[in-house]
Amino acid sequence: MGSLGETIALRLNNPVQTGIEITSIVKKDKWNIIWKRNGELKEENFDALVTTTPAHSLPLLPFDKKISLSLKQLAPIPYTPVSILIYGFKRDHIQHPLDGYGILVPEKENMNILGTLFTSSVFPSHSPEGHVLLTTFIGGARQSDLVTSPLDHQNLLVINDLNQLLGIKGDPVYFKQFHWLNAIPQFNIGHNRYLEMIKKIESDNPTLYISGNYCTGVAVGKCLLAGLSTAEKIKQNISS
Ligand SMILES: Cc1cc2nc3c(=O)[nH]c(=O)nc-3n(C[C@H](O)[C@H](O)[C@H](O)COP(=O)(O)OP(=O)(O)OC[C@H]3O[C@@H](n4cnc5c(N)ncnc54)[C@H](O)[C@@H]3O)c2cc1C
């Protein structure tokens, strides 16, 4: 995920600035933005402004009161938590050939894991010779409480499920866990009202564009297409 963003950034003519704190966003003729970098304030005007933070972060952005209030309407979009457990095993300790992308587990299977990516089958360089890397997801909308349960408990449930599905003969030689409390936006019944709000906010504030996975879909491919479509809209609006 990191290399994708870094590669896109390298191909742009203007350097992308990260690690800055935006302190003010005001719509004048253009978008006047003030930001802080290493304690030093900078100011510049921009033709267009795109927000790509998660919906729950929108009210934190330093817009004027009117726009902040509009954006606050999107903050209740629900996000589910996800915990990922990453295991490295010796290749011969897994019976399954791991000849695919991974597994998705439907609810009716009554398992604890949501799915497992065969990470080293997709990216062979992610594990040393003779080893495999498996990335397992738990929590989500189905069992959100698991995400904050003790790590030993998560580990036990996951290894048990992986054993049933893949046949594990030995202990992992590598382990890491991460979790996100607000990981994945949910397109629940009624999500359309948020999409209508986004349309209204954008039409009330021409040259403000709202983008991100809660608008068009969570898959990375969808996010990329949405980004391209936003860029295309901006190009057309600016040239007209
Ligand atoms: C655990 C997990 C596994 C996934 N696996 C897959 C997969 O296998 N395949 C797939 O297609 N998709 C997968 N997804 C979904 C996909 O990764 C995301 O939907 C997608 O990356 C979201 O892109 P985005 O640009 O909308 O948001 P993000 O990538 O979340 O970017 C939002 C950015 O906003 C920044 N931000 C937040 N608050 C503020 C603030 N107040 N001020 C400034 N910046 C802020 C964040 O730091 C972040 O950089 C997965 C998601 C998760 C959580």
mmCIF file of C-alpha atoms and ligand atoms in Angstrom:
data_model
loop_
_atom_site.group_PDB
_atom_site.id
_atom_site.type_symbol
_atom_site.label_atom_id
_atom_site.label_comp_id
_atom_site.label_asym_id
_atom_site.label_seq_id
_atom_site.Cartn_x
_atom_site.Cartn_y
_atom_site.Cartn_z
ATOM 1 C CA MET A 1 0.000 0.000 0.000
ATOM 2 C CA GLY A 2 2.874 2.333 0.843
ATOM 3 C CA SER A 3 4.712 1.777 -2.427
ATOM 4 C CA LEU A 4 1.539 2.520 -4.415
ATOM 5 C CA GLY A 5 1.164 5.997 -2.907
ATOM 6 C CA GLU A 6 4.898 6.716 -3.021
ATOM 7 C CA THR A 7 5.114 5.762 -6.713
ATOM 8 C CA ILE A 8 2.135 7.943 -7.663
ATOM 9 C CA ALA A 9 3.623 10.844 -5.668
ATOM 10 C CA LEU A 10 7.011 10.481 -7.431
ATOM 11 C CA ARG A 11 5.365 10.807 -10.840
ATOM 12 C CA LEU A 12 3.722 14.162 -10.040
ATOM 13 C CA ASN A 13 5.413 17.356 -11.131
ATOM 14 C CA ASN A 14 4.830 19.110 -7.813
ATOM 15 C CA PRO A 15 6.143 17.410 -4.693
ATOM 16 C CA VAL A 16 3.447 16.034 -2.411
ATOM 17 C CA GLN A 17 3.704 17.423 1.114
ATOM 18 C CA THR A 18 2.961 15.073 3.967
ATOM 19 C CA GLY A 19 3.384 15.359 7.716
ATOM 20 C CA ILE A 20 2.043 18.903 7.766
ATOM 21 C CA GLU A 21 -0.681 20.363 9.947
ATOM 22 C CA ILE A 22 -3.342 22.360 8.120
ATOM 23 C CA THR A 23 -4.496 25.116 10.463
ATOM 24 C CA SER A 24 -7.028 26.983 8.302
ATOM 25 C CA ILE A 25 -9.077 26.337 5.156
ATOM 26 C CA VAL A 26 -11.070 29.362 3.944
ATOM 27 C CA LYS A 27 -12.927 29.789 0.660
ATOM 28 C CA LYS A 28 -12.122 33.164 -0.870
ATOM 29 C CA ASP A 29 -11.810 33.456 -4.671
ATOM 30 C CA LYS A 30 -9.768 30.318 -4.324
ATOM 31 C CA TRP A 31 -9.195 28.007 -1.370
ATOM 32 C CA ASN A 32 -6.873 29.796 1.004
ATOM 33 C CA ILE A 33 -4.965 27.240 3.035
ATOM 34 C CA ILE A 34 -2.575 27.855 5.902
ATOM 35 C CA TRP A 35 -0.415 25.046 7.187
ATOM 36 C CA LYS A 36 2.357 24.445 9.621
ATOM 37 C CA ARG A 37 5.580 22.616 8.828
ATOM 38 C CA ASN A 38 8.255 22.266 11.523
ATOM 39 C CA GLY A 39 6.639 25.144 13.419
ATOM 40 C CA GLU A 40 6.758 27.445 10.356
ATOM 41 C CA LEU A 41 3.463 28.747 8.880
ATOM 42 C CA LYS A 42 2.900 28.694 5.100
ATOM 43 C CA GLU A 43 -0.029 29.986 3.060
ATOM 44 C CA GLU A 44 -1.165 29.343 -0.501
ATOM 45 C CA ASN A 45 -4.289 29.564 -2.678
ATOM 46 C CA PHE A 46 -5.627 26.553 -4.552
ATOM 47 C CA ASP A 47 -8.184 26.140 -7.371
ATOM 48 C CA ALA A 48 -9.687 22.978 -5.946
ATOM 49 C CA LEU A 49 -9.821 21.158 -2.646
ATOM 50 C CA VAL A 50 -10.328 17.417 -2.222
ATOM 51 C CA THR A 51 -10.980 15.801 1.144
ATOM 52 C CA THR A 52 -9.867 12.153 1.359
ATOM 53 C CA THR A 53 -9.908 11.559 5.121
ATOM 54 C CA PRO A 54 -12.296 8.993 6.606
ATOM 55 C CA ALA A 55 -15.818 10.367 7.144
ATOM 56 C CA HIS A 56 -15.435 10.514 10.947
ATOM 57 C CA SER A 57 -12.387 12.808 10.566
ATOM 58 C CA LEU A 58 -14.163 15.393 8.402
ATOM 59 C CA PRO A 59 -15.420 17.537 11.331
ATOM 60 C CA LEU A 60 -11.810 17.841 12.561
ATOM 61 C CA LEU A 61 -10.676 19.649 9.414
ATOM 62 C CA PRO A 62 -10.276 23.424 10.004
ATOM 63 C CA PHE A 63 -12.979 24.674 7.618
ATOM 64 C CA ASP A 64 -15.202 27.636 8.439
ATOM 65 C CA LYS A 65 -18.228 26.907 10.611
ATOM 66 C CA LYS A 66 -20.731 26.529 7.753
ATOM 67 C CA ILE A 67 -18.739 23.922 5.824
ATOM 68 C CA SER A 68 -17.726 22.149 9.060
ATOM 69 C CA LEU A 69 -21.376 21.783 10.006
ATOM 70 C CA SER A 70 -22.212 20.333 6.585
ATOM 71 C CA LEU A 71 -19.331 17.869 6.769
ATOM 72 C CA LYS A 72 -20.316 16.862 10.304
ATOM 73 C CA GLN A 73 -23.432 15.245 8.797
ATOM 74 C CA LEU A 74 -21.179 12.576 7.248
ATOM 75 C CA ALA A 75 -19.367 11.728 10.494
ATOM 76 C CA PRO A 76 -21.965 9.145 11.670
ATOM 77 C CA ILE A 77 -21.202 6.821 8.721
ATOM 78 C CA PRO A 78 -20.487 3.598 10.635
ATOM 79 C CA TYR A 79 -17.070 1.948 10.451
ATOM 80 C CA THR A 80 -16.340 -1.555 11.735
ATOM 81 C CA PRO A 81 -13.141 -2.512 13.568
ATOM 82 C CA VAL A 82 -10.704 -5.060 12.192
ATOM 83 C CA SER A 83 -7.776 -6.895 13.748
ATOM 84 C CA ILE A 84 -5.180 -8.540 11.542
ATOM 85 C CA LEU A 85 -2.901 -11.322 12.698
ATOM 86 C CA ILE A 86 0.120 -12.053 10.551
ATOM 87 C CA TYR A 87 1.914 -15.381 10.843
ATOM 88 C CA GLY A 88 5.050 -16.753 9.266
ATOM 89 C CA PHE A 89 5.271 -20.533 9.120
ATOM 90 C CA LYS A 90 7.809 -22.958 7.769
ATOM 91 C CA ARG A 91 6.420 -24.071 4.378
ATOM 92 C CA ASP A 92 6.350 -27.728 5.336
ATOM 93 C CA HIS A 93 4.326 -26.947 8.472
ATOM 94 C CA ILE A 94 1.266 -26.063 6.333
ATOM 95 C CA GLN A 95 -0.450 -28.915 4.525
ATOM 96 C CA HIS A 96 -2.501 -26.785 2.115
ATOM 97 C CA PRO A 97 -0.715 -25.901 -1.167
ATOM 98 C CA LEU A 98 -1.628 -22.181 -0.669
ATOM 99 C CA ASP A 99 -2.137 -22.048 -4.428
ATOM 100 C CA GLY A 100 -4.323 -18.961 -4.551
ATOM 101 C CA TYR A 101 -4.982 -15.497 -3.207
ATOM 102 C CA GLY A 102 -6.536 -16.623 0.062
ATOM 103 C CA ILE A 103 -9.809 -17.571 1.742
ATOM 104 C CA LEU A 104 -12.997 -15.668 2.536
ATOM 105 C CA VAL A 105 -15.158 -17.293 5.218
ATOM 106 C CA PRO A 106 -18.942 -16.853 4.977
ATOM 107 C CA GLU A 107 -20.906 -16.388 8.212
ATOM 108 C CA LYS A 108 -22.670 -19.753 7.949
ATOM 109 C CA GLU A 109 -19.342 -21.570 8.412
ATOM 110 C CA ASN A 110 -19.413 -20.452 12.087
ATOM 111 C CA MET A 111 -15.728 -19.676 12.232
ATOM 112 C CA ASN A 112 -13.975 -16.770 13.895
ATOM 113 C CA ILE A 113 -11.877 -15.563 11.008
ATOM 114 C CA LEU A 114 -13.275 -13.344 8.269
ATOM 115 C CA GLY A 115 -10.603 -14.460 5.859
ATOM 116 C CA THR A 116 -6.925 -15.087 5.292
ATOM 117 C CA LEU A 117 -4.661 -13.781 2.562
ATOM 118 C CA PHE A 118 -1.922 -16.118 1.336
ATOM 119 C CA THR A 119 0.378 -13.117 1.358
ATOM 120 C CA SER A 120 3.534 -14.919 0.283
ATOM 121 C CA SER A 121 1.693 -16.611 -2.613
ATOM 122 C CA VAL A 122 0.760 -13.158 -3.960
ATOM 123 C CA PHE A 123 4.069 -11.485 -3.003
ATOM 124 C CA PRO A 124 6.742 -14.229 -2.806
ATOM 125 C CA SER A 125 9.359 -11.717 -1.609
ATOM 126 C CA HIS A 126 7.380 -11.193 1.618
ATOM 127 C CA SER A 127 8.737 -14.348 3.214
ATOM 128 C CA PRO A 128 12.149 -16.010 3.219
ATOM 129 C CA GLU A 129 12.855 -19.167 1.236
ATOM 130 C CA GLY A 130 11.075 -22.186 2.663
ATOM 131 C CA HIS A 131 8.540 -20.078 4.594
ATOM 132 C CA VAL A 132 5.043 -18.693 4.026
ATOM 133 C CA LEU A 133 3.240 -15.613 5.311
ATOM 134 C CA LEU A 134 -0.481 -15.648 6.134
ATOM 135 C CA THR A 135 -2.524 -12.526 6.962
ATOM 136 C CA THR A 136 -5.774 -13.199 8.807
ATOM 137 C CA PHE A 137 -8.633 -10.780 9.497
ATOM 138 C CA ILE A 138 -10.994 -10.993 12.457
ATOM 139 C CA GLY A 139 -13.710 -8.709 13.833
ATOM 140 C CA GLY A 140 -15.608 -6.682 11.270
ATOM 141 C CA ALA A 141 -19.379 -6.271 11.505
ATOM 142 C CA ARG A 142 -19.742 -9.933 12.422
ATOM 143 C CA GLN A 143 -17.697 -10.072 15.648
ATOM 144 C CA SER A 144 -16.493 -6.562 16.373
ATOM 145 C CA ASP A 145 -15.793 -7.356 20.073
ATOM 146 C CA LEU A 146 -13.000 -9.745 19.096
ATOM 147 C CA VAL A 147 -10.843 -6.824 17.936
ATOM 148 C CA THR A 148 -10.279 -5.555 21.469
ATOM 149 C CA SER A 149 -10.227 -8.978 23.143
ATOM 150 C CA PRO A 150 -6.899 -10.166 24.664
ATOM 151 C CA LEU A 151 -4.312 -11.054 22.065
ATOM 152 C CA ASP A 152 -3.885 -14.608 23.403
ATOM 153 C CA HIS A 153 -7.610 -15.153 22.824
ATOM 154 C CA GLN A 154 -7.459 -13.822 19.253
ATOM 155 C CA ASN A 155 -4.399 -15.958 18.580
ATOM 156 C CA LEU A 156 -6.031 -19.117 19.868
ATOM 157 C CA LEU A 157 -9.181 -18.637 17.768
ATOM 158 C CA VAL A 158 -7.253 -17.846 14.605
ATOM 159 C CA ILE A 159 -4.788 -20.717 14.890
ATOM 160 C CA ASN A 160 -7.687 -23.078 15.543
ATOM 161 C CA ASP A 161 -9.533 -21.916 12.401
ATOM 162 C CA LEU A 162 -6.370 -21.927 10.272
ATOM 163 C CA ASN A 163 -5.603 -25.425 11.452
ATOM 164 C CA GLN A 164 -9.040 -26.643 10.341
ATOM 165 C CA LEU A 165 -8.751 -24.945 6.965
ATOM 166 C CA LEU A 166 -5.088 -25.332 6.088
ATOM 167 C CA GLY A 167 -3.694 -28.044 8.338
ATOM 168 C CA ILE A 168 -0.971 -26.581 10.558
ATOM 169 C CA LYS A 169 1.717 -28.883 11.913
ATOM 170 C CA GLY A 170 4.033 -26.515 13.825
ATOM 171 C CA ASP A 171 4.238 -23.213 15.676
ATOM 172 C CA PRO A 172 4.585 -19.951 13.769
ATOM 173 C CA VAL A 173 8.143 -18.594 13.455
ATOM 174 C CA TYR A 174 6.922 -14.995 13.045
ATOM 175 C CA PHE A 175 3.900 -13.123 14.426
ATOM 176 C CA LYS A 176 2.562 -9.577 14.330
ATOM 177 C CA GLN A 177 -0.835 -8.082 15.092
ATOM 178 C CA PHE A 178 -2.408 -4.718 14.259
ATOM 179 C CA HIS A 179 -5.903 -3.417 14.736
ATOM 180 C CA TRP A 180 -7.983 -0.488 13.557
ATOM 181 C CA LEU A 181 -11.050 0.552 15.551
ATOM 182 C CA ASN A 182 -12.550 2.423 12.604
ATOM 183 C CA ALA A 183 -11.345 0.253 9.761
ATOM 184 C CA ILE A 184 -14.002 -0.225 7.105
ATOM 185 C CA PRO A 185 -17.010 1.987 6.316
ATOM 186 C CA GLN A 186 -20.303 0.129 6.072
ATOM 187 C CA PHE A 187 -22.649 0.675 3.148
ATOM 188 C CA ASN A 188 -25.699 -0.112 5.267
ATOM 189 C CA ILE A 189 -29.301 0.349 4.184
ATOM 190 C CA GLY A 190 -29.781 4.120 4.107
ATOM 191 C CA HIS A 191 -26.205 4.885 3.008
ATOM 192 C CA ASN A 192 -27.709 6.579 -0.007
ATOM 193 C CA ARG A 193 -28.709 9.528 2.163
ATOM 194 C CA TYR A 194 -25.031 10.179 2.857
ATOM 195 C CA LEU A 195 -24.293 10.059 -0.871
ATOM 196 C CA GLU A 196 -27.066 12.625 -1.399
ATOM 197 C CA MET A 197 -25.508 14.838 1.325
ATOM 198 C CA ILE A 198 -22.126 14.617 -0.409
ATOM 199 C CA LYS A 199 -23.718 15.715 -3.698
ATOM 200 C CA LYS A 200 -25.423 18.647 -1.939
ATOM 201 C CA ILE A 201 -22.251 19.766 -0.105
ATOM 202 C CA GLU A 202 -20.303 19.641 -3.386
ATOM 203 C CA SER A 203 -22.962 21.588 -5.274
ATOM 204 C CA ASP A 204 -23.168 24.223 -2.497
ATOM 205 C CA ASN A 205 -19.371 24.529 -2.554
ATOM 206 C CA PRO A 206 -18.138 24.286 -6.149
ATOM 207 C CA THR A 207 -14.436 23.288 -6.274
ATOM 208 C CA LEU A 208 -14.792 21.309 -3.023
ATOM 209 C CA TYR A 209 -14.615 17.582 -3.738
ATOM 210 C CA ILE A 210 -15.311 14.836 -1.221
ATOM 211 C CA SER A 211 -13.629 11.519 -1.909
ATOM 212 C CA GLY A 212 -12.642 8.364 -0.067
ATOM 213 C CA ASN A 213 -13.741 4.774 0.303
ATOM 214 C CA TYR A 214 -17.055 5.662 2.019
ATOM 215 C CA CYS A 215 -18.188 7.426 -1.177
ATOM 216 C CA THR A 216 -17.648 4.831 -3.866
ATOM 217 C CA GLY A 217 -16.585 1.495 -2.381
ATOM 218 C CA VAL A 218 -13.867 0.104 -0.141
ATOM 219 C CA ALA A 219 -11.765 -1.990 -2.553
ATOM 220 C CA VAL A 220 -8.453 -0.376 -3.444
ATOM 221 C CA GLY A 221 -9.351 -0.649 -7.147
ATOM 222 C CA LYS A 222 -12.583 1.275 -6.499
ATOM 223 C CA CYS A 223 -10.676 3.932 -4.530
ATOM 224 C CA LEU A 224 -8.229 4.365 -7.421
ATOM 225 C CA LEU A 225 -11.037 4.703 -9.960
ATOM 226 C CA ALA A 226 -12.815 7.216 -7.700
ATOM 227 C CA GLY A 227 -9.588 9.223 -7.420
ATOM 228 C CA LEU A 228 -9.199 9.290 -11.197
ATOM 229 C CA SER A 229 -12.812 10.341 -11.655
ATOM 230 C CA THR A 230 -12.409 13.189 -9.113
ATOM 231 C CA ALA A 231 -9.229 14.334 -10.883
ATOM 232 C CA GLU A 232 -11.076 14.298 -14.212
ATOM 233 C CA LYS A 233 -13.960 16.379 -12.761
ATOM 234 C CA ILE A 234 -11.502 18.934 -11.372
ATOM 235 C CA LYS A 235 -9.662 19.163 -14.701
ATOM 236 C CA GLN A 236 -12.905 19.792 -16.581
ATOM 237 C CA ASN A 237 -14.185 22.353 -14.041
ATOM 238 C CA ILE A 238 -10.919 24.281 -13.974
ATOM 239 C CA SER A 239 -10.567 24.354 -17.773
ATOM 240 C CA SER A 240 -14.167 25.577 -18.161
HETATM 241 C C1 LIG B 1 -7.382 -4.248 7.492
HETATM 242 C C2 LIG B 1 -7.842 -3.872 6.102
HETATM 243 C C3 LIG B 1 -7.629 -4.736 5.059
HETATM 244 C C4 LIG B 1 -8.028 -4.415 3.759
HETATM 245 N N1 LIG B 1 -7.789 -5.302 2.742
HETATM 246 C C5 LIG B 1 -8.121 -4.969 1.480
HETATM 247 C C6 LIG B 1 -7.822 -5.858 0.383
HETATM 248 O O1 LIG B 1 -7.266 -6.931 0.558
HETATM 249 N N2 LIG B 1 -8.201 -5.470 -0.874
HETATM 250 C C7 LIG B 1 -8.816 -4.284 -1.105
HETATM 251 O O2 LIG B 1 -9.122 -3.969 -2.275
HETATM 252 N N3 LIG B 1 -9.111 -3.432 -0.088
HETATM 253 C C8 LIG B 1 -8.778 -3.746 1.192
HETATM 254 N N4 LIG B 1 -9.077 -2.895 2.225
HETATM 255 C C9 LIG B 1 -9.813 -1.672 1.922
HETATM 256 C C10 LIG B 1 -8.921 -0.570 1.392
HETATM 257 O O3 LIG B 1 -7.596 -0.733 1.866
HETATM 258 C C11 LIG B 1 -9.431 0.811 1.880
HETATM 259 O O4 LIG B 1 -10.823 0.936 1.642
HETATM 260 C C12 LIG B 1 -8.717 1.924 1.120
HETATM 261 O O5 LIG B 1 -7.326 1.844 1.294
HETATM 262 C C13 LIG B 1 -9.218 3.260 1.630
HETATM 263 O O6 LIG B 1 -8.590 4.302 0.921
HETATM 264 P P1 LIG B 1 -8.935 5.801 1.293
HETATM 265 O O7 LIG B 1 -7.960 6.644 0.534
HETATM 266 O O8 LIG B 1 -10.394 6.094 1.136
HETATM 267 O O9 LIG B 1 -8.678 5.916 2.861
HETATM 268 P P2 LIG B 1 -7.347 5.704 3.699
HETATM 269 O O10 LIG B 1 -6.339 4.912 2.934
HETATM 270 O O11 LIG B 1 -7.801 5.231 5.034
HETATM 271 O O12 LIG B 1 -6.781 7.186 3.793
HETATM 272 C C14 LIG B 1 -7.327 8.143 4.653
HETATM 273 C C15 LIG B 1 -6.188 9.043 5.083
HETATM 274 O O13 LIG B 1 -6.705 10.124 5.857
HETATM 275 C C16 LIG B 1 -5.768 10.393 6.884
HETATM 276 N N5 LIG B 1 -6.454 11.123 7.965
HETATM 277 C C17 LIG B 1 -7.343 10.652 8.857
HETATM 278 N N6 LIG B 1 -7.759 11.649 9.673
HETATM 279 C C18 LIG B 1 -7.116 12.777 9.283
HETATM 280 C C19 LIG B 1 -7.127 14.122 9.733
HETATM 281 N N7 LIG B 1 -7.900 14.525 10.745
HETATM 282 N N8 LIG B 1 -6.313 15.013 9.102
HETATM 283 C C20 LIG B 1 -5.536 14.614 8.070
HETATM 284 N N9 LIG B 1 -5.498 13.351 7.591
HETATM 285 C C21 LIG B 1 -6.285 12.441 8.191
HETATM 286 C C22 LIG B 1 -5.278 9.018 7.316
HETATM 287 O O14 LIG B 1 -4.051 9.125 7.987
HETATM 288 C C23 LIG B 1 -5.156 8.323 5.954
HETATM 289 O O15 LIG B 1 -3.879 8.513 5.391
HETATM 290 C C24 LIG B 1 -8.673 -3.187 3.529
HETATM 291 C C25 LIG B 1 -8.902 -2.305 4.581
HETATM 292 C C26 LIG B 1 -8.477 -2.630 5.863
HETATM 293 C C27 LIG B 1 -8.703 -1.649 6.996
#
